[in-house]
Amino acid sequence: MEDKKKSEYMPNEIILLKLGETALKGQNKRSFENRLMHSIRTRLGSENFKVYAMQSTIYVEPKKESDLDEAMEKLKKLFGVVYLMKAAVCPKDENEIAKTAIAYLGDELKKAESFAVKCKRADKSFHLNSPELSSFVGGEILKSGVCRKVSLTEPDFSVELEIRDRAAFVHSAPIKGAGGLPVGTAGAAISLLSGGIDSPVSSYMMAKRGLKIIPLHFFSFPYTSEMAKEKVIRLAEIVAEYSDSKELLIVPFTKIQEAIKLKTPDAFGTILTRRFMMRIAERVAFMYKAKGIVTGENLGQVASQTLEAMAAIQEVIKMPVLQPLCGMDKAEIVATAREIGSFETSILPYEDCCTVFTPKKPKTRPRLGEVRDAEAPLLDQMEELINEAIKNIERVRLK
């Protein structure tokens, strides 16, 4: 089906994926499509489906008997796809198209009070134009009796036809996809993943803009429990459904937090903790050839999320820090968490390292000079602490 040298075989049913921004990428369009097709093959298995692109559409063709409903559920979470649908494939003949529409969509048409037929004719050589084909197929549906009323303005059911180069496709109204850009087209970034509501949402949002997400979690055993770790692993797996992340990196953080608690002023504990996290995240990013760091900061939400605190935290690295939640309110973040399925896991009552040793009166608007002074007692052991943490990173394979 990819070119005229290929077999003329057409499956009875196929999945069509419609592209959004990817279709507008000009000379780079093909590289975006290739990245998207790679993600599809990874999700569905290249042994099960043949995946190819034609006319700004991705075709997902079963090689053998496959569960298309299960495939559709996986593809709904695929960034880069605006709409998707299962479609019946038939020859480009108006009588065959009408018979296919009645057979393939008959059960849904019987339930509908009214219907309309919509046609897109990508193959302009087809002898009927779109209104003519729609009218013909609509008439045949009326004759069949599966639905007896046409409504062009507010139909209960939509029969949609596509006339393309190699075949005709019949389907119902498209299902909305995840949108955005194919994961990996914008490069890679380390995403700081805690056990809270915000960080899975920030990871999801940046994956939607084409970033490959490498989740990184800081774990302070025994102050944080194994149950807390399992919670974060589950959150990473939820994010991976959208981001195609392969593993979660877990950084042992206990010694660093104990050193901060022992040697620095209590009010600066949270800021100094975050500065260490940034240093480690940047070094891990270099190891994975990532170009940025994603965090879940939401401006003004907590003490460490003022502009002054953010500046003090980010001062220790040179890599871009992406903070997609900064302009959102909590209700919007929670709504997104519910939408992607992370909310119920995020609210499980297991602590994470960000809640360990929380200062009673944290510094909210620190000056850089006083932050550096507060951190000075740790300078002689800083490299040792960071190197040991990175050396002992645990890598958890995600399902």
CSV table of C-alpha atoms in Angstrom, one decimal:
chain,number,residue,atom,x,y,z
A,1,MET,CA,0.0,0.0,0.0
A,2,GLU,CA,3.0,2.3,0.4
A,3,ASP,CA,3.6,2.5,-3.4
A,4,LYS,CA,2.6,0.8,-6.6
A,5,LYS,CA,5.2,-2.0,-6.2
A,6,LYS,CA,3.5,-3.1,-3.0
A,7,SER,CA,0.7,-5.7,-2.7
A,8,GLU,CA,-2.8,-4.5,-3.6
A,9,TYR,CA,-4.1,-6.3,-0.5
A,10,MET,CA,-6.4,-4.2,1.6
A,11,PRO,CA,-7.5,-5.2,5.1
A,12,ASN,CA,-11.2,-5.1,5.9
A,13,GLU,CA,-10.6,-2.7,8.8
A,14,ILE,CA,-7.8,-0.2,9.5
A,15,ILE,CA,-7.0,2.7,11.9
A,16,LEU,CA,-6.5,6.1,10.5
A,17,LEU,CA,-4.6,8.8,12.4
A,18,LYS,CA,-5.0,12.5,11.5
A,19,LEU,CA,-2.1,14.8,12.2
A,20,GLY,CA,-2.2,18.3,13.6
A,21,GLU,CA,0.9,20.5,13.8
A,22,THR,CA,3.0,17.8,12.3
A,23,ALA,CA,1.2,18.3,9.0
A,24,LEU,CA,2.4,22.0,9.0
A,25,LYS,CA,6.1,21.3,9.4
A,26,GLY,CA,7.0,21.9,5.8
A,27,GLN,CA,10.4,20.3,4.9
A,28,ASN,CA,10.6,18.8,8.4
A,29,LYS,CA,7.3,17.1,8.1
A,30,ARG,CA,8.7,13.7,7.2
A,31,SER,CA,11.0,13.6,10.2
A,32,PHE,CA,8.0,14.3,12.5
A,33,GLU,CA,6.0,11.6,10.8
A,34,ASN,CA,8.9,9.1,11.2
A,35,ARG,CA,9.1,9.9,14.9
A,36,LEU,CA,5.4,9.4,15.3
A,37,MET,CA,5.4,6.1,13.4
A,38,HIS,CA,8.3,4.9,15.6
A,39,SER,CA,6.1,5.6,18.7
A,40,ILE,CA,3.2,3.7,17.2
A,41,ARG,CA,5.3,0.6,16.4
A,42,THR,CA,6.7,0.7,19.9
A,43,ARG,CA,3.2,0.9,21.5
A,44,LEU,CA,1.5,-1.7,19.3
A,45,GLY,CA,4.3,-4.0,18.2
A,46,SER,CA,5.7,-3.9,14.7
A,47,GLU,CA,4.9,-7.6,14.3
A,48,ASN,CA,1.2,-6.9,14.8
A,49,PHE,CA,0.7,-3.7,12.6
A,50,LYS,CA,2.1,-2.2,9.5
A,51,VAL,CA,2.5,1.6,9.9
A,52,TYR,CA,3.0,4.1,7.1
A,53,ALA,CA,2.2,7.7,6.1
A,54,MET,CA,0.4,9.0,3.1
A,55,GLN,CA,-1.3,12.4,2.4
A,56,SER,CA,-0.8,13.7,6.0
A,57,THR,CA,-2.5,10.6,7.4
A,58,ILE,CA,-0.9,7.7,9.3
A,59,TYR,CA,-2.2,4.3,8.4
A,60,VAL,CA,-2.2,1.5,11.1
A,61,GLU,CA,-2.9,-1.7,9.2
A,62,PRO,CA,-3.2,-5.0,11.1
A,63,LYS,CA,-0.8,-7.7,9.8
A,64,LYS,CA,-2.8,-10.4,11.5
A,65,GLU,CA,-5.9,-10.7,13.6
A,66,SER,CA,-5.5,-7.9,16.2
A,67,ASP,CA,-7.6,-6.2,18.8
A,68,LEU,CA,-8.2,-2.8,17.1
A,69,ASP,CA,-10.2,-1.5,20.1
A,70,GLU,CA,-7.2,-2.1,22.4
A,71,ALA,CA,-4.9,-0.5,19.8
A,72,MET,CA,-7.3,2.6,19.7
A,73,GLU,CA,-7.0,3.0,23.5
A,74,LYS,CA,-3.2,3.1,23.3
A,75,LEU,CA,-3.2,5.5,20.3
A,76,LYS,CA,-5.6,7.9,22.0
A,77,LYS,CA,-2.7,8.8,24.3
A,78,LEU,CA,-0.2,9.4,21.4
A,79,PHE,CA,1.0,12.9,21.1
A,80,GLY,CA,1.0,14.2,17.5
A,81,VAL,CA,-2.4,12.7,16.7
A,82,VAL,CA,-5.4,15.1,16.5
A,83,TYR,CA,-8.1,12.6,15.4
A,84,LEU,CA,-8.2,8.9,15.0
A,85,MET,CA,-10.8,6.4,13.8
A,86,LYS,CA,-11.4,2.8,12.8
A,87,ALA,CA,-12.3,2.6,9.2
A,88,ALA,CA,-13.5,0.0,6.7
A,89,VAL,CA,-11.5,-0.2,3.4
A,90,CYS,CA,-13.2,-0.7,0.1
A,91,PRO,CA,-12.7,-0.2,-3.7
A,92,LYS,CA,-13.2,3.3,-5.1
A,93,ASP,CA,-16.7,2.6,-6.5
A,94,GLU,CA,-19.8,4.3,-5.3
A,95,ASN,CA,-21.8,1.1,-5.1
A,96,GLU,CA,-19.1,-0.6,-3.1
A,97,ILE,CA,-18.8,2.4,-0.9
A,98,ALA,CA,-22.5,2.4,-0.2
A,99,LYS,CA,-22.6,-1.3,0.6
A,100,THR,CA,-19.6,-1.0,2.9
A,101,ALA,CA,-21.2,2.0,4.7
A,102,ILE,CA,-24.4,0.0,5.3
A,103,ALA,CA,-22.6,-3.1,6.4
A,104,TYR,CA,-20.0,-1.5,8.5
A,105,LEU,CA,-22.0,1.2,10.2
A,106,GLY,CA,-25.5,-0.4,10.0
A,107,ASP,CA,-25.8,-1.1,13.8
A,108,GLU,CA,-25.1,2.5,14.7
A,109,LEU,CA,-27.3,3.8,11.9
A,110,LYS,CA,-30.2,1.7,13.3
A,111,LYS,CA,-29.9,3.4,16.7
A,112,ALA,CA,-29.9,6.9,15.2
A,113,GLU,CA,-32.9,9.1,14.5
A,114,SER,CA,-31.1,10.8,11.7
A,115,PHE,CA,-27.9,10.8,9.8
A,116,ALA,CA,-25.7,12.7,7.4
A,117,VAL,CA,-23.0,11.7,4.9
A,118,LYS,CA,-19.8,13.7,4.7
A,119,CYS,CA,-17.1,13.1,2.1
A,120,LYS,CA,-13.5,14.1,1.6
A,121,ARG,CA,-12.2,13.5,-1.9
A,122,ALA,CA,-8.4,13.6,-1.7
A,123,ASP,CA,-8.3,11.8,-5.0
A,124,LYS,CA,-9.6,14.4,-7.4
A,125,SER,CA,-9.7,12.0,-10.3
A,126,PHE,CA,-12.6,10.1,-8.8
A,127,HIS,CA,-15.5,10.7,-11.1
A,128,LEU,CA,-18.0,11.9,-8.5
A,129,ASN,CA,-17.3,15.1,-6.5
A,130,SER,CA,-17.9,15.1,-2.7
A,131,PRO,CA,-21.6,16.4,-2.7
A,132,GLU,CA,-22.5,13.9,-5.5
A,133,LEU,CA,-21.0,10.9,-3.6
A,134,SER,CA,-22.5,12.0,-0.3
A,135,SER,CA,-25.9,12.2,-2.0
A,136,PHE,CA,-25.6,8.8,-3.6
A,137,VAL,CA,-24.5,7.0,-0.5
A,138,GLY,CA,-27.1,8.8,1.6
A,139,GLY,CA,-29.8,7.7,-0.9
A,140,GLU,CA,-28.6,4.1,-0.7
A,141,ILE,CA,-28.7,4.2,3.1
A,142,LEU,CA,-32.3,5.5,3.0
A,143,LYS,CA,-33.3,2.7,0.5
A,144,SER,CA,-31.8,0.1,2.8
A,145,GLY,CA,-34.0,1.2,5.7
A,146,VAL,CA,-31.3,1.1,8.3
A,147,CYS,CA,-32.0,4.8,9.0
A,148,ARG,CA,-34.9,6.7,7.4
A,149,LYS,CA,-34.1,10.4,8.1
A,150,VAL,CA,-31.4,12.7,6.8
A,151,SER,CA,-30.3,15.8,8.8
A,152,LEU,CA,-27.5,17.8,7.3
A,153,THR,CA,-27.4,20.3,10.2
A,154,GLU,CA,-27.8,18.3,13.4
A,155,PRO,CA,-27.6,14.6,12.6
A,156,ASP,CA,-27.5,11.9,15.3
A,157,PHE,CA,-24.9,10.0,13.4
A,158,SER,CA,-22.3,10.9,10.8
A,159,VAL,CA,-21.2,8.6,8.0
A,160,GLU,CA,-17.8,9.8,6.8
A,161,LEU,CA,-16.2,8.9,3.5
A,162,GLU,CA,-12.6,9.4,2.4
A,163,ILE,CA,-11.6,8.9,-1.2
A,164,ARG,CA,-7.8,8.5,-1.3
A,165,ASP,CA,-5.2,7.4,-3.8
A,166,ARG,CA,-5.4,3.7,-3.3
A,167,ALA,CA,-8.8,3.0,-1.7
A,168,ALA,CA,-12.0,4.4,-0.2
A,169,PHE,CA,-12.4,4.5,3.6
A,170,VAL,CA,-15.7,4.5,5.5
A,171,HIS,CA,-15.9,5.4,9.2
A,172,SER,CA,-18.0,7.3,11.8
A,173,ALA,CA,-17.1,10.6,13.3
A,174,PRO,CA,-13.4,10.8,14.4
A,175,ILE,CA,-12.4,10.4,18.0
A,176,LYS,CA,-10.3,13.3,19.5
A,177,GLY,CA,-6.6,12.4,20.0
A,178,ALA,CA,-4.0,13.8,22.4
A,179,GLY,CA,-2.8,16.5,20.0
A,180,GLY,CA,0.6,18.2,20.4
A,181,LEU,CA,3.8,17.0,18.8
A,182,PRO,CA,5.3,13.5,18.5
A,183,VAL,CA,7.5,12.7,21.5
A,184,GLY,CA,11.2,13.2,20.9
A,185,THR,CA,10.9,15.8,18.1
A,186,ALA,CA,11.8,18.6,20.6
A,187,GLY,CA,14.7,16.6,22.2
A,188,ALA,CA,14.9,15.2,25.7
A,189,ALA,CA,14.6,16.6,29.2
A,190,ILE,CA,15.0,15.4,32.8
A,191,SER,CA,11.7,15.8,34.6
A,192,LEU,CA,11.8,16.0,38.4
A,193,LEU,CA,9.0,13.6,39.5
A,194,SER,CA,7.7,13.8,43.1
A,195,GLY,CA,4.8,12.0,44.6
A,196,GLY,CA,2.5,15.1,44.3
A,197,ILE,CA,-0.1,16.3,41.9
A,198,ASP,CA,2.0,18.8,40.0
A,199,SER,CA,5.0,17.1,38.6
A,200,PRO,CA,3.2,14.3,36.6
A,201,VAL,CA,1.1,17.1,35.0
A,202,SER,CA,4.2,19.1,34.1
A,203,SER,CA,5.8,16.0,32.6
A,204,TYR,CA,2.7,15.3,30.6
A,205,MET,CA,2.5,18.9,29.3
A,206,MET,CA,6.1,19.0,28.1
A,207,ALA,CA,5.8,15.6,26.5
A,208,LYS,CA,2.9,17.1,24.6
A,209,ARG,CA,5.3,19.6,23.1
A,210,GLY,CA,7.5,16.9,21.8
A,211,LEU,CA,9.9,16.4,24.6
A,212,LYS,CA,11.2,12.9,25.5
A,213,ILE,CA,10.7,12.8,29.2
A,214,ILE,CA,13.3,11.1,31.5
A,215,PRO,CA,11.7,11.0,35.0
A,216,LEU,CA,14.0,11.5,38.0
A,217,HIS,CA,12.9,11.0,41.6
A,218,PHE,CA,14.7,11.8,44.8
A,219,PHE,CA,14.2,9.2,47.5
A,220,SER,CA,15.2,9.6,51.2
A,221,PHE,CA,14.9,6.2,52.9
A,222,PRO,CA,14.1,5.6,55.7
A,223,TYR,CA,12.4,9.0,55.9
A,224,THR,CA,10.4,8.1,52.8
A,225,SER,CA,9.0,4.6,52.7
A,226,GLU,CA,9.0,1.8,50.0
A,227,MET,CA,5.3,2.5,49.6
A,228,ALA,CA,6.2,6.1,48.7
A,229,LYS,CA,8.6,4.8,46.1
A,230,GLU,CA,6.0,2.4,44.6
A,231,LYS,CA,3.6,5.4,44.4
A,232,VAL,CA,6.1,7.3,42.3
A,233,ILE,CA,6.8,4.3,40.1
A,234,ARG,CA,3.1,4.1,39.3
A,235,LEU,CA,3.0,7.9,38.5
A,236,ALA,CA,6.0,7.4,36.2
A,237,GLU,CA,4.1,4.6,34.5
A,238,ILE,CA,1.1,6.8,34.0
A,239,VAL,CA,3.3,9.5,32.5
A,240,ALA,CA,5.0,6.9,30.3
A,241,GLU,CA,1.6,6.1,28.7
A,242,TYR,CA,1.9,9.5,27.1
A,243,SER,CA,5.7,10.2,27.0
A,244,ASP,CA,7.0,6.7,26.1
A,245,SER,CA,9.5,6.9,29.0
A,246,LYS,CA,11.4,3.7,29.4
A,247,GLU,CA,12.8,4.0,33.0
A,248,LEU,CA,12.5,6.0,36.2
A,249,LEU,CA,15.8,7.2,37.7
A,250,ILE,CA,15.7,7.1,41.6
A,251,VAL,CA,18.4,9.2,43.3
A,252,PRO,CA,19.3,8.2,46.9
A,253,PHE,CA,19.0,11.6,48.7
A,254,THR,CA,19.2,10.8,52.4
A,255,LYS,CA,22.8,11.8,53.1
A,256,ILE,CA,22.3,15.1,51.3
A,257,GLN,CA,19.2,16.0,53.2
A,258,GLU,CA,20.8,15.0,56.5
A,259,ALA,CA,23.8,17.2,55.8
A,260,ILE,CA,21.6,20.1,54.9
A,261,LYS,CA,19.6,19.7,58.2
A,262,LEU,CA,22.8,19.3,60.3
A,263,LYS,CA,24.9,22.1,58.9
A,264,THR,CA,22.7,24.9,57.5
A,265,PRO,CA,20.1,27.3,58.9
A,266,ASP,CA,16.7,25.7,59.1
A,267,ALA,CA,14.9,28.5,57.2
A,268,PHE,CA,16.9,27.8,54.0
A,269,GLY,CA,16.4,24.0,54.1
A,270,THR,CA,14.0,23.8,51.2
A,271,ILE,CA,15.9,26.1,48.9
A,272,LEU,CA,19.2,24.3,49.6
A,273,THR,CA,17.5,21.0,49.0
A,274,ARG,CA,16.2,22.2,45.6
A,275,ARG,CA,19.6,23.6,44.7
A,276,PHE,CA,21.2,20.1,45.2
A,277,MET,CA,18.4,18.5,43.1
A,278,MET,CA,19.1,20.9,40.3
A,279,ARG,CA,22.8,20.2,40.3
A,280,ILE,CA,22.2,16.4,40.2
A,281,ALA,CA,19.5,16.8,37.6
A,282,GLU,CA,21.8,18.8,35.3
A,283,ARG,CA,24.6,16.2,35.6
A,284,VAL,CA,22.2,13.4,34.9
A,285,ALA,CA,20.9,15.3,31.9
A,286,PHE,CA,24.4,15.5,30.4
A,287,MET,CA,24.7,11.7,30.9
A,288,TYR,CA,21.5,11.2,28.9
A,289,LYS,CA,22.2,13.9,26.4
A,290,ALA,CA,19.1,15.8,27.6
A,291,LYS,CA,18.9,19.6,27.0
A,292,GLY,CA,16.7,20.8,29.8
A,293,ILE,CA,15.0,20.2,33.2
A,294,VAL,CA,11.3,20.1,33.7
A,295,THR,CA,9.8,21.0,37.2
A,296,GLY,CA,6.3,21.3,38.6
A,297,GLU,CA,6.7,24.7,40.1
A,298,ASN,CA,3.5,26.8,40.3
A,299,LEU,CA,4.2,30.4,41.0
A,300,GLY,CA,3.3,31.4,44.5
A,301,GLN,CA,1.9,28.0,45.5
A,302,VAL,CA,4.5,27.3,48.3
A,303,ALA,CA,7.4,29.0,49.9
A,304,SER,CA,10.0,27.8,47.4
A,305,GLN,CA,8.0,29.0,44.5
A,306,THR,CA,8.4,32.7,44.7
A,307,LEU,CA,10.4,34.4,42.0
A,308,GLU,CA,13.2,35.1,44.4
A,309,ALA,CA,13.3,31.5,45.6
A,310,MET,CA,13.2,30.2,42.0
A,311,ALA,CA,16.1,32.4,41.0
A,312,ALA,CA,18.2,31.2,43.9
A,313,ILE,CA,17.4,27.5,43.1
A,314,GLN,CA,18.1,27.8,39.4
A,315,GLU,CA,21.3,29.9,39.9
A,316,VAL,CA,23.4,26.7,40.3
A,317,ILE,CA,22.8,25.4,36.8
A,318,LYS,CA,23.1,26.7,33.2
A,319,MET,CA,20.6,24.3,31.6
A,320,PRO,CA,17.1,25.6,30.7
A,321,VAL,CA,14.4,25.0,33.3
A,322,LEU,CA,10.9,24.4,31.9
A,323,GLN,CA,8.0,25.2,34.3
A,324,PRO,CA,4.8,24.7,32.4
A,325,LEU,CA,2.5,25.0,35.5
A,326,CYS,CA,3.7,28.5,36.5
A,327,GLY,CA,0.7,30.3,35.0
A,328,MET,CA,-2.0,27.7,36.0
A,329,ASP,CA,-4.1,27.7,39.1
A,330,LYS,CA,-4.5,24.6,41.3
A,331,ALA,CA,-8.0,23.8,40.0
A,332,GLU,CA,-6.6,23.6,36.4
A,333,ILE,CA,-3.7,21.4,37.5
A,334,VAL,CA,-6.0,19.0,39.3
A,335,ALA,CA,-8.4,18.9,36.3
A,336,THR,CA,-5.4,17.9,34.1
A,337,ALA,CA,-4.3,15.3,36.6
A,338,ARG,CA,-7.7,13.8,36.6
A,339,GLU,CA,-7.8,13.8,32.8
A,340,ILE,CA,-4.5,11.9,32.5
A,341,GLY,CA,-5.3,9.5,35.3
A,342,SER,CA,-2.6,10.5,37.8
A,343,PHE,CA,-4.7,12.3,40.4
A,344,GLU,CA,-5.9,9.3,42.5
A,345,THR,CA,-2.3,8.0,42.8
A,346,SER,CA,-0.9,11.4,43.6
A,347,ILE,CA,-3.2,11.9,46.6
A,348,LEU,CA,-2.3,8.6,48.2
A,349,PRO,CA,-1.0,9.4,51.7
A,350,TYR,CA,2.7,8.5,51.3
A,351,GLU,CA,5.3,11.2,52.0
A,352,ASP,CA,8.1,12.1,49.6
A,353,CYS,CA,11.5,13.7,50.2
A,354,CYS,CA,10.2,17.2,49.6
A,355,THR,CA,8.2,17.0,52.8
A,356,VAL,CA,11.1,15.7,54.9
A,357,PHE,CA,12.7,18.2,57.2
A,358,THR,CA,10.4,21.0,56.1
A,359,PRO,CA,11.3,24.2,57.8
A,360,LYS,CA,8.9,25.6,60.3
A,361,LYS,CA,9.4,29.1,58.9
A,362,PRO,CA,10.9,28.8,55.4
A,363,LYS,CA,12.6,31.7,53.7
A,364,THR,CA,10.2,32.9,51.0
A,365,ARG,CA,12.1,35.8,49.4
A,366,PRO,CA,15.8,35.0,49.8
A,367,ARG,CA,18.6,37.1,48.5
A,368,LEU,CA,21.3,35.2,46.6
A,369,GLY,CA,24.0,36.3,48.9
A,370,GLU,CA,22.3,34.9,52.0
A,371,VAL,CA,21.5,31.7,50.2
A,372,ARG,CA,25.2,31.2,49.3
A,373,ASP,CA,26.2,32.0,52.8
A,374,ALA,CA,23.7,29.4,54.2
A,375,GLU,CA,25.1,26.8,51.8
A,376,ALA,CA,28.8,27.6,52.5
A,377,PRO,CA,29.2,24.9,55.3
A,378,LEU,CA,28.4,22.2,52.7
A,379,LEU,CA,30.9,23.3,50.0
A,380,ASP,CA,33.8,21.1,51.2
A,381,GLN,CA,31.7,17.9,50.8
A,382,MET,CA,29.3,19.0,48.0
A,383,GLU,CA,31.1,17.1,45.2
A,384,GLU,CA,31.4,14.0,47.3
A,385,LEU,CA,27.7,14.0,48.1
A,386,ILE,CA,26.6,14.7,44.6
A,387,ASN,CA,28.9,12.1,43.0
A,388,GLU,CA,27.8,9.4,45.5
A,389,ALA,CA,24.1,10.1,44.8
A,390,ILE,CA,24.6,9.8,41.1
A,391,LYS,CA,26.8,6.7,41.4
A,392,ASN,CA,24.0,4.9,43.3
A,393,ILE,CA,21.0,5.9,41.1
A,394,GLU,CA,18.5,3.1,40.9
A,395,ARG,CA,17.0,2.5,37.4
A,396,VAL,CA,13.5,1.1,37.4
A,397,ARG,CA,12.2,-0.3,34.1
A,398,LEU,CA,8.7,1.1,33.5
A,399,LYS,CA,5.8,-1.1,32.3
